[in-house]
N, CA, C and O atoms as a MOPAC input file, in Angstrom:
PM7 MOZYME 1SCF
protein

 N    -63.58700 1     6.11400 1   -29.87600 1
 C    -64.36500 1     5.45000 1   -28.86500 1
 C    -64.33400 1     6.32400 1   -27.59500 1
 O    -63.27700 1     6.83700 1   -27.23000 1
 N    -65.55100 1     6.50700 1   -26.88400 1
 C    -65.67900 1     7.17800 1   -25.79600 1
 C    -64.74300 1     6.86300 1   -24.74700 1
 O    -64.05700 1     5.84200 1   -24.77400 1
 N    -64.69800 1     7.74600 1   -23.79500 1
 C    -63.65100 1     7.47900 1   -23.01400 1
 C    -65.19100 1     6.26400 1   -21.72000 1
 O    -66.41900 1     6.33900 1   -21.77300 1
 N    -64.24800 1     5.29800 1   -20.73700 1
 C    -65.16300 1     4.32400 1   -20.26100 1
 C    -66.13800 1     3.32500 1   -21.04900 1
 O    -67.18700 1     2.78400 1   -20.69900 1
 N    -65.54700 1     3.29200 1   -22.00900 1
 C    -66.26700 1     2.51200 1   -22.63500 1
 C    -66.14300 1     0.84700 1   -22.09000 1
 O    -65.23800 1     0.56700 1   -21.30400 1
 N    -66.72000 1     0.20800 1   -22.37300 1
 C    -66.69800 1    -1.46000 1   -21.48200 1
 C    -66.34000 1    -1.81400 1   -23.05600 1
 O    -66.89100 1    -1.47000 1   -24.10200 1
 N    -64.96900 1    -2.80400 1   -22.73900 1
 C    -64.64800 1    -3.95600 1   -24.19000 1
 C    -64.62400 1    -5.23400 1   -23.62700 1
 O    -64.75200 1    -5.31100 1   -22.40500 1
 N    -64.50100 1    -6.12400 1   -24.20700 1
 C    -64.47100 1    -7.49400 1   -23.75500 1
 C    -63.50000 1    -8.46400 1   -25.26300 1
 O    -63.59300 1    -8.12300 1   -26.44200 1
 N    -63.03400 1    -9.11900 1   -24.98000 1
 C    -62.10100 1    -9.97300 1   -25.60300 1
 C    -61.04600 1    -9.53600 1   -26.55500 1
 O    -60.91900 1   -10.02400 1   -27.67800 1
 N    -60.25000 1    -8.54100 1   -26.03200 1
 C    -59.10600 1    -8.04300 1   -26.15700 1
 C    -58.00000 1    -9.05400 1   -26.85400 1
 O    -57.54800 1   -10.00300 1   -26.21300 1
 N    -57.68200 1    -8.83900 1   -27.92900 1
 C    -56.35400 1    -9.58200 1   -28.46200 1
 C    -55.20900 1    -8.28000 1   -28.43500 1
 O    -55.28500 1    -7.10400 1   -28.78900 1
 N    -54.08300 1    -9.14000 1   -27.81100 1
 C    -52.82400 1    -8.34600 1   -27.09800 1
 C    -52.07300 1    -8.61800 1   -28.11700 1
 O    -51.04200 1    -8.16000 1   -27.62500 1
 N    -51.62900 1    -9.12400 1   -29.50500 1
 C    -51.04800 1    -9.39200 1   -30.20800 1
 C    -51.90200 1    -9.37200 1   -31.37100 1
 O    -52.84100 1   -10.16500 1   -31.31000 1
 N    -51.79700 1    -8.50100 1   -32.66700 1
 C    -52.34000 1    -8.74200 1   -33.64800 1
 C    -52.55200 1   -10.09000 1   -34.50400 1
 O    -51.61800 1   -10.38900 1   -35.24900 1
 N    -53.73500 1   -10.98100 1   -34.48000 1
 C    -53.62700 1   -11.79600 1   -35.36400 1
 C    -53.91800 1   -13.35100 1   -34.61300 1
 O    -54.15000 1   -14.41800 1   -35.18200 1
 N    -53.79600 1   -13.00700 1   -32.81700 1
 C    -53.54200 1   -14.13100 1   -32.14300 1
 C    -54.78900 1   -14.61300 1   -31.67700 1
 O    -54.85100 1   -15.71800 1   -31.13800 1
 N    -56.03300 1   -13.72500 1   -31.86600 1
 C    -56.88800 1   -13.75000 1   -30.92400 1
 C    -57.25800 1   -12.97100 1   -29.95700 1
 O    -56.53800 1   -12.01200 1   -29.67900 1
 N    -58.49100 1   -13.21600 1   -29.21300 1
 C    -58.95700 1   -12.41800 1   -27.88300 1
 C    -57.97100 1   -13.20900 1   -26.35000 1
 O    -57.88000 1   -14.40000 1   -26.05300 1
 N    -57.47600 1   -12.20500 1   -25.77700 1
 C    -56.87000 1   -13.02600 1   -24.77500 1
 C    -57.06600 1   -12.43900 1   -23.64500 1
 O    -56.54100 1   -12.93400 1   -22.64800 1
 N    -57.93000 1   -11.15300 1   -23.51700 1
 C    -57.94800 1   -10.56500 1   -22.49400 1
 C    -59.36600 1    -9.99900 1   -22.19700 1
 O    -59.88300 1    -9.35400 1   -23.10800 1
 N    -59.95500 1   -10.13300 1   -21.21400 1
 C    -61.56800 1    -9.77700 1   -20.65800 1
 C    -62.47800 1   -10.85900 1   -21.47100 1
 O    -63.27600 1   -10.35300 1   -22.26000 1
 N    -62.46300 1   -12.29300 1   -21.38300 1
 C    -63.17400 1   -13.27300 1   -22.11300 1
 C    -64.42200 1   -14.06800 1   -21.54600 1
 O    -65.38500 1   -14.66600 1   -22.02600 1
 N    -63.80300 1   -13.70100 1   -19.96000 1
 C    -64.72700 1   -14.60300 1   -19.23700 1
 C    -66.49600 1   -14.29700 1   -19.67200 1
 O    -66.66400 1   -13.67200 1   -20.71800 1
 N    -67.67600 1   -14.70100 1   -18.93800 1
 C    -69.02400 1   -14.24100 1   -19.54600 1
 C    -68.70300 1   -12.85000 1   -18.15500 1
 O    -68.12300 1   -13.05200 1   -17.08900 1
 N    -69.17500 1   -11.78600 1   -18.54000 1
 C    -69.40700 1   -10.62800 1   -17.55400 1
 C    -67.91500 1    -9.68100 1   -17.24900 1
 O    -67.70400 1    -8.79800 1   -16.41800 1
 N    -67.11900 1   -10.22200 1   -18.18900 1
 C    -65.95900 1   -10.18900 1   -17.74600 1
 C    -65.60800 1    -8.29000 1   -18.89900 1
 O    -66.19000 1    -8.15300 1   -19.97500 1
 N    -65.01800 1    -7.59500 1   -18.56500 1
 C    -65.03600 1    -6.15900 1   -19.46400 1
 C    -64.16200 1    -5.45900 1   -18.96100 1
 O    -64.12000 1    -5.37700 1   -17.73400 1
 N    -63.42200 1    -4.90800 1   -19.59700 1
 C    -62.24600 1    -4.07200 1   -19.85700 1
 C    -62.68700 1    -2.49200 1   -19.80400 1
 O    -63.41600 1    -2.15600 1   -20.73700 1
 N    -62.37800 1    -1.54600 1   -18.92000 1
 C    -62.85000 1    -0.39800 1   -19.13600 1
 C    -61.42100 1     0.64600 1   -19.91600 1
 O    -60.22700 1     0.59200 1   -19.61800 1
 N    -62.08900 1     1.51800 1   -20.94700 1
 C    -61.45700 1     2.36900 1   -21.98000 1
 C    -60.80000 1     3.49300 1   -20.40100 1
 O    -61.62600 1     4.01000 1   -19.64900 1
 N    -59.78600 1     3.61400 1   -20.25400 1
 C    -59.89500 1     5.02800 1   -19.81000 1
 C    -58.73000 1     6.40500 1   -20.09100 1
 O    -58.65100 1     7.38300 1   -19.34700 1
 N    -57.84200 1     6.16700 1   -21.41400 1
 C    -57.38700 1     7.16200 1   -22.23900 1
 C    -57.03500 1     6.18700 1   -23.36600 1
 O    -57.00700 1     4.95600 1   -23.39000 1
 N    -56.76000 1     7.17200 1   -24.34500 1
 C    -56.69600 1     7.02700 1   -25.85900 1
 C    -55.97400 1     8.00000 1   -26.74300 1
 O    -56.39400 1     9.05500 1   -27.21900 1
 N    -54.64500 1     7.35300 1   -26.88000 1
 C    -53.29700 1     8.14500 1   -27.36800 1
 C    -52.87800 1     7.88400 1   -28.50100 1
 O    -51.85500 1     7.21300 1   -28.64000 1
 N    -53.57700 1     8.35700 1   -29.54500 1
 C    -52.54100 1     8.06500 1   -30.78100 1
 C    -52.68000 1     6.73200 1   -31.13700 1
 O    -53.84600 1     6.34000 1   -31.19100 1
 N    -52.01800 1     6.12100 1   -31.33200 1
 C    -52.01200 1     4.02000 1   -31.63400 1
 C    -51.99000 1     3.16800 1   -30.55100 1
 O    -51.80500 1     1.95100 1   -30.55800 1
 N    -52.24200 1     4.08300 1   -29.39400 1
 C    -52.26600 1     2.99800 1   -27.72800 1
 C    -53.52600 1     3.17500 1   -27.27300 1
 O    -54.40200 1     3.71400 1   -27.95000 1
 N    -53.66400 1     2.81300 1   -26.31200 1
 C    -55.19300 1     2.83600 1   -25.69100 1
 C    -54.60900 1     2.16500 1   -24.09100 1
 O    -54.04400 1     1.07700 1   -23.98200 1
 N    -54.84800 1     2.90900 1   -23.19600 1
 C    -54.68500 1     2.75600 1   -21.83100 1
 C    -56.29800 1     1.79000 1   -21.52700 1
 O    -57.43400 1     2.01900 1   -21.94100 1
 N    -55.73600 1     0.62200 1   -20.59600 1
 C    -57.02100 1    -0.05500 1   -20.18000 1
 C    -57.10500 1    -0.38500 1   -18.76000 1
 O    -56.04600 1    -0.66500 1   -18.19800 1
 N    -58.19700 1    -0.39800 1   -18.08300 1
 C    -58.48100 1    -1.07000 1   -16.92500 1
 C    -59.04700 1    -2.40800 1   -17.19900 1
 O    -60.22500 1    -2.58300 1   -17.51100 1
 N    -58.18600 1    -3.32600 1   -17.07500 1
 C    -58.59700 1    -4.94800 1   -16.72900 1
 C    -59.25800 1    -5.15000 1   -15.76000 1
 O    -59.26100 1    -4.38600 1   -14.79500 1
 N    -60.18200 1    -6.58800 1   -15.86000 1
 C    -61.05500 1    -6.86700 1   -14.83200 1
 C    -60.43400 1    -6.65300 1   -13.47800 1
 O    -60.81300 1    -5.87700 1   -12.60100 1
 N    -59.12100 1    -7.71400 1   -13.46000 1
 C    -58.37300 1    -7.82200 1   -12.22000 1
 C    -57.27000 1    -6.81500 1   -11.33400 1
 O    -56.29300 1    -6.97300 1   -10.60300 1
 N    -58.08800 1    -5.67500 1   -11.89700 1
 C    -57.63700 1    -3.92500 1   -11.87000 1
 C    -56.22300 1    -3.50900 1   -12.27500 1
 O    -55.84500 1    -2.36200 1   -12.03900 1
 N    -55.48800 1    -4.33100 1   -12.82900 1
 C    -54.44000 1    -4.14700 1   -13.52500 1
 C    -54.81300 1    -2.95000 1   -14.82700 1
 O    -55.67200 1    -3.05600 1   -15.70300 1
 N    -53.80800 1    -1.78000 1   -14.58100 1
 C    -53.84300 1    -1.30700 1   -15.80800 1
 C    -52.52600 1    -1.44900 1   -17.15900 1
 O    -51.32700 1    -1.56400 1   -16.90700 1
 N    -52.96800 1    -1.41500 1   -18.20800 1
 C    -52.23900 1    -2.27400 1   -19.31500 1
 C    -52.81700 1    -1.26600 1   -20.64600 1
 O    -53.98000 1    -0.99200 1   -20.94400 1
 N    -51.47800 1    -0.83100 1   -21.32200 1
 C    -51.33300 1    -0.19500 1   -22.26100 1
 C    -51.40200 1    -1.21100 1   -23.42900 1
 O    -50.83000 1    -2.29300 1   -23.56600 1
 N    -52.44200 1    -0.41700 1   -24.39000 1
 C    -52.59400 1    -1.88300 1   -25.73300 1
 C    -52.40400 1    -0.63100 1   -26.99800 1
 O    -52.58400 1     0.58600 1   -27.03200 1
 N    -51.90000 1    -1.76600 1   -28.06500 1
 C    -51.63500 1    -1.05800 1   -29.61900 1
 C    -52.69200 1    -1.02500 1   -29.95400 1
 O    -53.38700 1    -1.96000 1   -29.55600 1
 N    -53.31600 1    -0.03700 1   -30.77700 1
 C    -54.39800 1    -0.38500 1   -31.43700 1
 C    -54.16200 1    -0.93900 1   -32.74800 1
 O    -55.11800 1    -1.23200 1   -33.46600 1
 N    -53.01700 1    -1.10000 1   -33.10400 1
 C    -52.32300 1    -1.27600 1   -34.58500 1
 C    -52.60600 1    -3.22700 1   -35.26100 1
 O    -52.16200 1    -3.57200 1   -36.35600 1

């Protein structure tokens, strides 16, 4: 996946669901991509490392 890419409904736990960027307009920007992690910018500019696993 490109780097900046916009995601929306992020599940932080395999299996649990979307729990993160859900709102309507609401998007997660991609901005590195390591191996089985993926660095993210959250709406609420928090950045947050996710598994891709």
């Amino acid at each position: 996946m490109p780097l900046g890419t916009a995601i929306h409904n992020i599940e932080i736990t395999l299996g649990r669901g979307g729990q993160l960027a859900r709102a309507a307009g609401a998007v997660a920007k991609l901005i590195a991509n390591e191996g089985k992690s993926a660095t993210l910018k959250l709406p609420s500019g928090e950045v947050r490392l996710i598994s891709k696993g």
